[in-house]
Short mmCIF file of C-alpha atoms in Angstrom, two decimals:
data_model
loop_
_atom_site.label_atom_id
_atom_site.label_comp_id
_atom_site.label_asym_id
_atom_site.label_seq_id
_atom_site.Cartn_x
_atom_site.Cartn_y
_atom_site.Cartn_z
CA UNK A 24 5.85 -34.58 20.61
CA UNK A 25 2.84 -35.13 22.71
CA UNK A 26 -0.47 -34.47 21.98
CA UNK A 27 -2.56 -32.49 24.17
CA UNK A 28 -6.52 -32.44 23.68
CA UNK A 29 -9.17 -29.94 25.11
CA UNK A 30 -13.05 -29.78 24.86
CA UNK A 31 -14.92 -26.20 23.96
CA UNK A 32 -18.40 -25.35 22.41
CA UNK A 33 -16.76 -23.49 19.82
CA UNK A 34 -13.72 -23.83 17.93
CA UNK A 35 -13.40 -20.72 15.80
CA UNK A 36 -10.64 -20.50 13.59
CA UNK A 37 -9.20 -16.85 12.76
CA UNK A 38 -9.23 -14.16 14.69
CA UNK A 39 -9.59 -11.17 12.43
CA UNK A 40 -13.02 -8.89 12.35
CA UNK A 41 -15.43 -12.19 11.14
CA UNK A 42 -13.75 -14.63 13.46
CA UNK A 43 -13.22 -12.61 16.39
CA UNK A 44 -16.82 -11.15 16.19
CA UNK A 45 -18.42 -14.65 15.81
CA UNK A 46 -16.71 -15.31 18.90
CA UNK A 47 -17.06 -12.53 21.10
CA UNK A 48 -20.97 -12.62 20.69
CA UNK A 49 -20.98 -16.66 21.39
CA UNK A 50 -18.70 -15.79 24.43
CA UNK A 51 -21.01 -13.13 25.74
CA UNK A 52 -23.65 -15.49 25.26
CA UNK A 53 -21.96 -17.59 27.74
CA UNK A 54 -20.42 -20.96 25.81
CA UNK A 55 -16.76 -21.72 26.01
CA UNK A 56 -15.21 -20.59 23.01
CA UNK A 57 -11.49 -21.53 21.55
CA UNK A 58 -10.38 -18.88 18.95
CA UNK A 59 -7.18 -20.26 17.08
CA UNK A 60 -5.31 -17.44 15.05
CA UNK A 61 -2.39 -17.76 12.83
CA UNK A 62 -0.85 -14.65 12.92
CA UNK A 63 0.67 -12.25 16.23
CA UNK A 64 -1.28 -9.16 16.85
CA UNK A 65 -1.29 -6.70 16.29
CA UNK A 66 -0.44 -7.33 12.49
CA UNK A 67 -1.97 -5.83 9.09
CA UNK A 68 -3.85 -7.47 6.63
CA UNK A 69 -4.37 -6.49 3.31
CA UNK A 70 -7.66 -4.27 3.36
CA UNK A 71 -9.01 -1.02 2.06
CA UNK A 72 -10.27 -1.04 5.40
CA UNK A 73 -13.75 1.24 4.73
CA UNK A 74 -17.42 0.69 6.94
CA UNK A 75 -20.54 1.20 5.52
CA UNK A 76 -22.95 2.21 8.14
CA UNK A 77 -24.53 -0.92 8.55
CA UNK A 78 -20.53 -1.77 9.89
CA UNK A 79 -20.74 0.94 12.14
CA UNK A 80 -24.40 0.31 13.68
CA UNK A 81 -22.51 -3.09 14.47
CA UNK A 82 -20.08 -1.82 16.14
CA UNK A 83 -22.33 0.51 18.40
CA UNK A 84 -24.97 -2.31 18.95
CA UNK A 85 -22.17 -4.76 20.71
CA UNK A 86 -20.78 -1.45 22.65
CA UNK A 87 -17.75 -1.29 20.29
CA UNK A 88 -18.15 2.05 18.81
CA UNK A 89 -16.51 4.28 21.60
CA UNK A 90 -13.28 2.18 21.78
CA UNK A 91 -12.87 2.41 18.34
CA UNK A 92 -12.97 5.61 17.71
CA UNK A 93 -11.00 6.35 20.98
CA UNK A 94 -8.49 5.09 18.86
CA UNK A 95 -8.19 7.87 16.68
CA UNK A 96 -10.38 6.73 14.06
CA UNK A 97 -11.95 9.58 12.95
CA UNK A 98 -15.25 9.89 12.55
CA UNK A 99 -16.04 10.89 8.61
CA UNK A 100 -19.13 12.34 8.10
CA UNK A 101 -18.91 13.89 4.41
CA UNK A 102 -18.70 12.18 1.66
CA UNK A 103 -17.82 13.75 -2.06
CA UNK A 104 -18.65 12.31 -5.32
CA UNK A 105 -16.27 13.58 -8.23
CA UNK A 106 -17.68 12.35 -11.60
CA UNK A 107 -17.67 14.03 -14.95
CA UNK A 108 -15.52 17.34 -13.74
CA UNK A 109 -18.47 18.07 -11.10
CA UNK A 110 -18.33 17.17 -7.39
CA UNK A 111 -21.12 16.69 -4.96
CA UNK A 112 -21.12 16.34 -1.38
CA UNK A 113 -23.34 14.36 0.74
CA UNK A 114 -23.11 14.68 4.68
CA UNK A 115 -23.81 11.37 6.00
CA UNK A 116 -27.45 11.53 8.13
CA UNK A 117 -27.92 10.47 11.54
CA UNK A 118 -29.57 6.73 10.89
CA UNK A 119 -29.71 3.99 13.32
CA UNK A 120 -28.18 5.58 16.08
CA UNK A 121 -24.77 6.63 13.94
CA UNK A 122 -24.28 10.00 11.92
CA UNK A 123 -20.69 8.98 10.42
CA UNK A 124 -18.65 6.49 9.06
CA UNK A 125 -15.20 4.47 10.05
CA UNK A 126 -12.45 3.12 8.11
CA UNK A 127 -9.88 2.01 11.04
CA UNK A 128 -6.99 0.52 10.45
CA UNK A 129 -6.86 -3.42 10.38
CA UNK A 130 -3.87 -3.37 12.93
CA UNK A 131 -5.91 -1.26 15.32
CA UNK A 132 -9.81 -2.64 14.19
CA UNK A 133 -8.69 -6.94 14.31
CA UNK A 134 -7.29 -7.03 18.11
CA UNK A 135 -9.90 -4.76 19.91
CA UNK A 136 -12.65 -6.93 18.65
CA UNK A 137 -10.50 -10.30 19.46
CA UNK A 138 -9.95 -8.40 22.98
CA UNK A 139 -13.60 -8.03 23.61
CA UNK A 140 -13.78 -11.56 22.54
CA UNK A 141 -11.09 -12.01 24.92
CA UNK A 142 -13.36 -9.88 27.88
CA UNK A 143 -15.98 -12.08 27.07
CA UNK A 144 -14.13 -15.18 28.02
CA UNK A 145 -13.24 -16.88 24.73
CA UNK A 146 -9.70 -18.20 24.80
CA UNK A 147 -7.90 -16.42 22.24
CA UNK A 148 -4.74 -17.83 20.92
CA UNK A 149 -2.20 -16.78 18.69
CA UNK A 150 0.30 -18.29 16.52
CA UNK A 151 -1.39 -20.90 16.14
CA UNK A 152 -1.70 -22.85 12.74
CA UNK A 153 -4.74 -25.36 12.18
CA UNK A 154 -3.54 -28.11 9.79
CA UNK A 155 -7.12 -29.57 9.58
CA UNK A 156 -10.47 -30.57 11.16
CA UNK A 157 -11.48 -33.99 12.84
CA UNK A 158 -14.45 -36.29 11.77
CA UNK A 159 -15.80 -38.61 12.95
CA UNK A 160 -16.82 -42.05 11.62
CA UNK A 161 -20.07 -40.42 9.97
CA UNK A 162 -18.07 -37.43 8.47
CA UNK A 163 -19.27 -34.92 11.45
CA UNK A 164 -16.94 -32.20 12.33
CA UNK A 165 -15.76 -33.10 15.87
CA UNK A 166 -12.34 -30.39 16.36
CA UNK A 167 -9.31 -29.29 14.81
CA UNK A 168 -5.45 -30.27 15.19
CA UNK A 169 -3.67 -27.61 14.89
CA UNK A 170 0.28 -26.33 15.77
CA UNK A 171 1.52 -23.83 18.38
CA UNK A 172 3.87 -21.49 17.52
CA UNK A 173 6.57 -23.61 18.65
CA UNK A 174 5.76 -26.66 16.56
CA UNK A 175 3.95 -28.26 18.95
CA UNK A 176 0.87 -30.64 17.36
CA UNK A 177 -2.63 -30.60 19.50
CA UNK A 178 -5.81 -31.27 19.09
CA UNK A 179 -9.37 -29.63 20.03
CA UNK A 180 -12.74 -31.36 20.33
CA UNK A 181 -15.49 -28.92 19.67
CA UNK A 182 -19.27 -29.21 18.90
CA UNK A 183 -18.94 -26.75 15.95
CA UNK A 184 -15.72 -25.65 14.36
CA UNK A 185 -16.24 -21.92 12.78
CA UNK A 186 -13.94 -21.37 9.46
CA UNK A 187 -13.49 -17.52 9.78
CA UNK A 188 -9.79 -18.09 7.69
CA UNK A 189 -10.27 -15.96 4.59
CA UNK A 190 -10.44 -16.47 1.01
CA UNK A 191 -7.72 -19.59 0.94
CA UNK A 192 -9.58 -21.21 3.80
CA UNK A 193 -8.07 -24.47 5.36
CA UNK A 194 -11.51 -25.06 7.04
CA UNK A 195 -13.39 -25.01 3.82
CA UNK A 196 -10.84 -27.33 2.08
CA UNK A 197 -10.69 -29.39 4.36
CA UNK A 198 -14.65 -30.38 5.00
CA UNK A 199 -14.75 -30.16 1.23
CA UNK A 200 -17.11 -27.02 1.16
CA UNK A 201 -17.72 -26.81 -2.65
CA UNK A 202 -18.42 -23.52 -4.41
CA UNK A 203 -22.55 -22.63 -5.35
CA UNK A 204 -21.87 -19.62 -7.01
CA UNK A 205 -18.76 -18.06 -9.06
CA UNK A 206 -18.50 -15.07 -11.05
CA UNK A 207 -15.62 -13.60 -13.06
CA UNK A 208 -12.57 -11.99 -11.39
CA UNK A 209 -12.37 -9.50 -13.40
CA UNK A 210 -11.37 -6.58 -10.98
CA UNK A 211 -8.10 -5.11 -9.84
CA UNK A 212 -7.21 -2.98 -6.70
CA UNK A 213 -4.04 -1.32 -5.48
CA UNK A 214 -3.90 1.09 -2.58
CA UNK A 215 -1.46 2.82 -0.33
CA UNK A 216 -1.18 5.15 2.43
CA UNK A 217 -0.86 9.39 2.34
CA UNK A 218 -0.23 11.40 4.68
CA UNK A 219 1.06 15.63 4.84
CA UNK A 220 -3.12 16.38 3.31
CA UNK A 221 -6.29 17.31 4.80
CA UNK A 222 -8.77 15.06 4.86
CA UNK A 223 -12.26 16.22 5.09
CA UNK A 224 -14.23 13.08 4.05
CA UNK A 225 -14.09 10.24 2.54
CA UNK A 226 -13.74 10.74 -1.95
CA UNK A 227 -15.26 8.59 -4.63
CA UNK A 228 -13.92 9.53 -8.04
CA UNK A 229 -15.45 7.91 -10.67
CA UNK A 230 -14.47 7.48 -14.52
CA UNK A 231 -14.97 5.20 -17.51
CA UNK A 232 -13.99 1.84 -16.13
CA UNK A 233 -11.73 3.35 -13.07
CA UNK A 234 -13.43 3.82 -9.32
CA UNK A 235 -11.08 6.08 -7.08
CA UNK A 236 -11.28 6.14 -3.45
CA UNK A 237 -9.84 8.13 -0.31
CA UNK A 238 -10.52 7.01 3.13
CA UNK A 239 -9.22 9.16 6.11
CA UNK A 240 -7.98 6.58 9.04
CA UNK A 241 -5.18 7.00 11.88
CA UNK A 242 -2.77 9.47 12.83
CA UNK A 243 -3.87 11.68 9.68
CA UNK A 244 -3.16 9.86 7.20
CA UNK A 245 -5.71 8.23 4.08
CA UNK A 246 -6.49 4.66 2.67
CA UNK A 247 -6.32 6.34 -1.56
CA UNK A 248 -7.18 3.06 -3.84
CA UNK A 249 -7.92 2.52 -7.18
CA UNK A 250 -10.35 -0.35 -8.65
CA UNK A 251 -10.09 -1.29 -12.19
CA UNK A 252 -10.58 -3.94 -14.52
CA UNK A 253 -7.91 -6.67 -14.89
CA UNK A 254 -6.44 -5.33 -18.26
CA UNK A 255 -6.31 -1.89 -17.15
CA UNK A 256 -4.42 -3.13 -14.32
CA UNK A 257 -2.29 -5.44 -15.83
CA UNK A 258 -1.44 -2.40 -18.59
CA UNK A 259 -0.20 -0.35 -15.63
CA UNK A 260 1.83 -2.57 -14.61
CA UNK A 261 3.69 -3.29 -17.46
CA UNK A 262 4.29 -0.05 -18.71
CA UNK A 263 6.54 0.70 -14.85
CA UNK A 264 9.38 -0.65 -13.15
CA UNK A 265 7.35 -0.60 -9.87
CA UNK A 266 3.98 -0.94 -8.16
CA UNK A 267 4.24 2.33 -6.19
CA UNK A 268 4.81 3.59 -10.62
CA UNK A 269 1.97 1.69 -11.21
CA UNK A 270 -0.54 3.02 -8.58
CA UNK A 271 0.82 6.32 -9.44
CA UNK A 272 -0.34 5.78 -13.61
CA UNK A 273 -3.81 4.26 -12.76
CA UNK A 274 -4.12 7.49 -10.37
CA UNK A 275 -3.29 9.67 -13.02
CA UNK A 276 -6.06 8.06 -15.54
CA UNK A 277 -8.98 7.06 -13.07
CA UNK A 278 -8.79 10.71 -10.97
CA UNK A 279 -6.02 13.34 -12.43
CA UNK A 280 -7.18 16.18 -9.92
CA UNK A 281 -6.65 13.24 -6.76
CA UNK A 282 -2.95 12.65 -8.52
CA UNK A 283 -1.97 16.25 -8.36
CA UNK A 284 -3.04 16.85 -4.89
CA UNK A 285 -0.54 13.90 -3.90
CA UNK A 286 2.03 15.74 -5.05
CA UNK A 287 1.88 17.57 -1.83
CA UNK A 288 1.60 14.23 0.02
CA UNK A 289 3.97 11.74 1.76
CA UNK A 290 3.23 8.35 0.31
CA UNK A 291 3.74 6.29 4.25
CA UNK A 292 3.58 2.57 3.04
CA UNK A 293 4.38 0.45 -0.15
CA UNK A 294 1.61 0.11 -2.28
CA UNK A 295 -0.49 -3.29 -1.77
CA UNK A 296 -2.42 -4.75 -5.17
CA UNK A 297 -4.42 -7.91 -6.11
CA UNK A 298 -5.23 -8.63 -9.72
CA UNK A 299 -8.46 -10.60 -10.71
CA UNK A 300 -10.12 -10.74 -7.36
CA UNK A 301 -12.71 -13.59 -6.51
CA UNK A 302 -15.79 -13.36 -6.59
CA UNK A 303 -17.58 -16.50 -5.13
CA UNK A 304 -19.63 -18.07 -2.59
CA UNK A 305 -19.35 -21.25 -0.74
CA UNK A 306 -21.21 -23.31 0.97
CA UNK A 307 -21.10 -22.39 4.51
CA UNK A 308 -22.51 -25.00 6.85
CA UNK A 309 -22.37 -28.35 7.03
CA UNK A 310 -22.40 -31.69 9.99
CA UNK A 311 -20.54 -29.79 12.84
CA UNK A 312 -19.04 -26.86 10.75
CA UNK A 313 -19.57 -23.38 9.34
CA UNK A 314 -17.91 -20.80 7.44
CA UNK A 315 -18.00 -16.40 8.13
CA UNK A 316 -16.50 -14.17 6.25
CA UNK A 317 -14.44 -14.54 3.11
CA UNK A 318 -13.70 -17.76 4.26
CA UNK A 319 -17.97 -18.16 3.49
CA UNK A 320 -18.48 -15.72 0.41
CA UNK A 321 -15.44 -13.15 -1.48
CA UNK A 322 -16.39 -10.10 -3.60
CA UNK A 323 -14.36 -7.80 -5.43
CA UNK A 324 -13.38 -5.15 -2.98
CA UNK A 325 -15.09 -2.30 -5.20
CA UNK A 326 -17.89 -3.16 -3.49
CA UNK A 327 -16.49 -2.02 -0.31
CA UNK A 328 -18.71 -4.19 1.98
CA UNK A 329 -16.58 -6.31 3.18
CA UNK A 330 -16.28 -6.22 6.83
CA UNK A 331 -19.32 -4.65 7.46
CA UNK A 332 -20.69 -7.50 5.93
CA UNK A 333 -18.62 -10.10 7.86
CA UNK A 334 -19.89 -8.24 11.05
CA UNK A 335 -23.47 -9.19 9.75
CA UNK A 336 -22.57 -12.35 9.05
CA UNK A 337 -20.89 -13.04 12.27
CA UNK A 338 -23.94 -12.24 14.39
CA UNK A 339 -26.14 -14.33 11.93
CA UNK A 340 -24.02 -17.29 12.73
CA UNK A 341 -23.70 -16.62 16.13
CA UNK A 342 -27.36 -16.40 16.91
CA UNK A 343 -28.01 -19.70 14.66
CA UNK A 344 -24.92 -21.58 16.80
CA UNK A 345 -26.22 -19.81 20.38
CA UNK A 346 -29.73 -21.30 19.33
CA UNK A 347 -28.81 -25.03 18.40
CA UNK A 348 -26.16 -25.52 21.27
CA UNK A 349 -29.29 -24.15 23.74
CA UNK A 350 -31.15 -27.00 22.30
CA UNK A 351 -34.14 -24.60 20.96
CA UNK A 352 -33.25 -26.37 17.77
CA UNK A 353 -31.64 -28.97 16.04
CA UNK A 354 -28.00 -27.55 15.66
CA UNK A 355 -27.82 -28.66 12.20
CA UNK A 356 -31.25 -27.47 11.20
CA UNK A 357 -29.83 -24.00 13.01
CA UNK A 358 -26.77 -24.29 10.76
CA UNK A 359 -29.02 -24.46 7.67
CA UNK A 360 -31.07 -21.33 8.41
CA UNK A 361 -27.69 -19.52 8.52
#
């Protein structure tokens, strides 16, 4: 098979809310961007799917916010803390421009931003695999080759190559991006879909060791999750036959009153889980390269930050990139201060 070669500013690998932000923002700011994704969207990814507001200011500084929530993401603006038999409710405040929060869908969230980065003129690709960047003699990043979906082997020349691939990044391993800080994985999370409920609001539940959570998304239905320590997970596991048993044991210890209002609920999808979830950070720039997203840093999902704080992240590095290509400053140097 032949091997075909193009040139771009940009060669951003992944296409889900860190890459395809990265690149929409570098594409509005006029360079040529490539963005190679692995997957066909629209596809799922496995994601409790919740914005702070910092996620939705984001999404209403680029001019996001109306498409999403047009949608049918609704807009959740009470929030109810359950802890020790007593609930409180908070309505969320009208800061920075936003008075609610979002918790789309990945399916629905991951290709309108890669369609804006699309709009914007990035060349969006799917089904494409990247097997691994190019360097040259003095180590620099130069491209990526990479496979179509039909097998077919290319390569791409770029001045910076973008890892926005996730936790396993190929990017990372491959410019040898070493780890600066690791913690314990020591937390759990399983999840799964409801529907046949009102939803009011998002929920927090919170017990000894167990955090509970309900977020309302599309076509009425609710994100209901459970983070807990390895052990307790593991326990819960082994004492069923099942997952969907197992989601349905931890619900029963970590937020009883949640459990028996599911009785009256369809459960709409199998139940999703990760046991001992990382908790690290990477370097995330080097000669030529950088890294976004979980591809850059992972936390336990407990902390429910992640994609608002990929969207950060993502304009961070775009404004550092947009600034060294420009020449207002030595593109590594920009890198750095990333």
């Amino acid at each position: 098979m032949g091997t075909n070669r193009s040139h771009h500013d940009v060669a951003v690998v992944g296409a889900r809310v860190a890459g395809a932000s990265t690149a929409m923002l570098l594409a509005r700011a006029g360079h040529d961007v490539v963005v190679l994704e692995r997957a066909q969207f629209p596809s799922d990814t496995m994601s409790t799917h919740g914005l702070s507001r910092s996620g939705v200011v984001q999404l209403a500084r680029w001019g996001l916010l109306d498409d999403v929530l047009a949608t049918g993401a609704p807009a959740i603006r009470k929030v109810t803390f359950h802890v020790g038999g007593e609930s409180t409710e908070r309505r969320v405040k009208d800061r920075a421009g936003v008075d609610h929060l979002l918790a789309p869908r990945r399916h629905v969230l991951d290709p309108l931003i890669a369609g804006a980065a699309a709009d914007a003129g990035a060349d969006v690709r799917y089904g494409v695999t990247v097997t691994g960047v190019r360097q040259d003699d003095d180590g620099r990043v130069t491209g990526v080759c990479a496979r179509d979906v039909a097998g077919d082997r290319f390569e791409l020349d770029a001045r910076v190559v973008v890892g926005a691939d996730g936790l396993r990044s190929r990017v990372a391993r491959s410019v040898g991006a070493p780890l600066v800080d690791v913690r314990p994985a020591s937390g759990a999370a399983h999840y799964a879909y409801y529907a046949g409920l009102p939803w009011d609001g998002i929920e927090f539940f919170v017990t000894d060791g167990m955090f509970v959570g309900v977020f309302p998304t599309h076509g009425g239905e609710a994100c209901v999750w459970v983070c807990s320590p390895v052990d307790t997970a593991l326990a819960a596991r082994r004492g069923t036959d099942s997952l969907d048993a197992a989601l349905d044991a931890l619900l029963a210890r970590g937020a009883p009153a949640l459990a028996e209002r599911l009785q009256g609920a369809t459960r709409t999808s199998p139940v999703q889980g990760i046991v001992g979830m990382a908790n690290q950070v990477r370097r995330a720039h080097g000669p030529g390269w950088a890294l976004v997203g979980d591809a850059a840093y992972h936390r336990d999902a407990i902390t429910g930050h992640g994609m608002s704080d990929a969207f950060r992240d993502a304009e961070l590095l775009a404004v550092a990139i947009d600034t060294g290509l420009r020449g207002d400053a030595d593109l590594d140097a920009a890198l750095g201060g990333y």
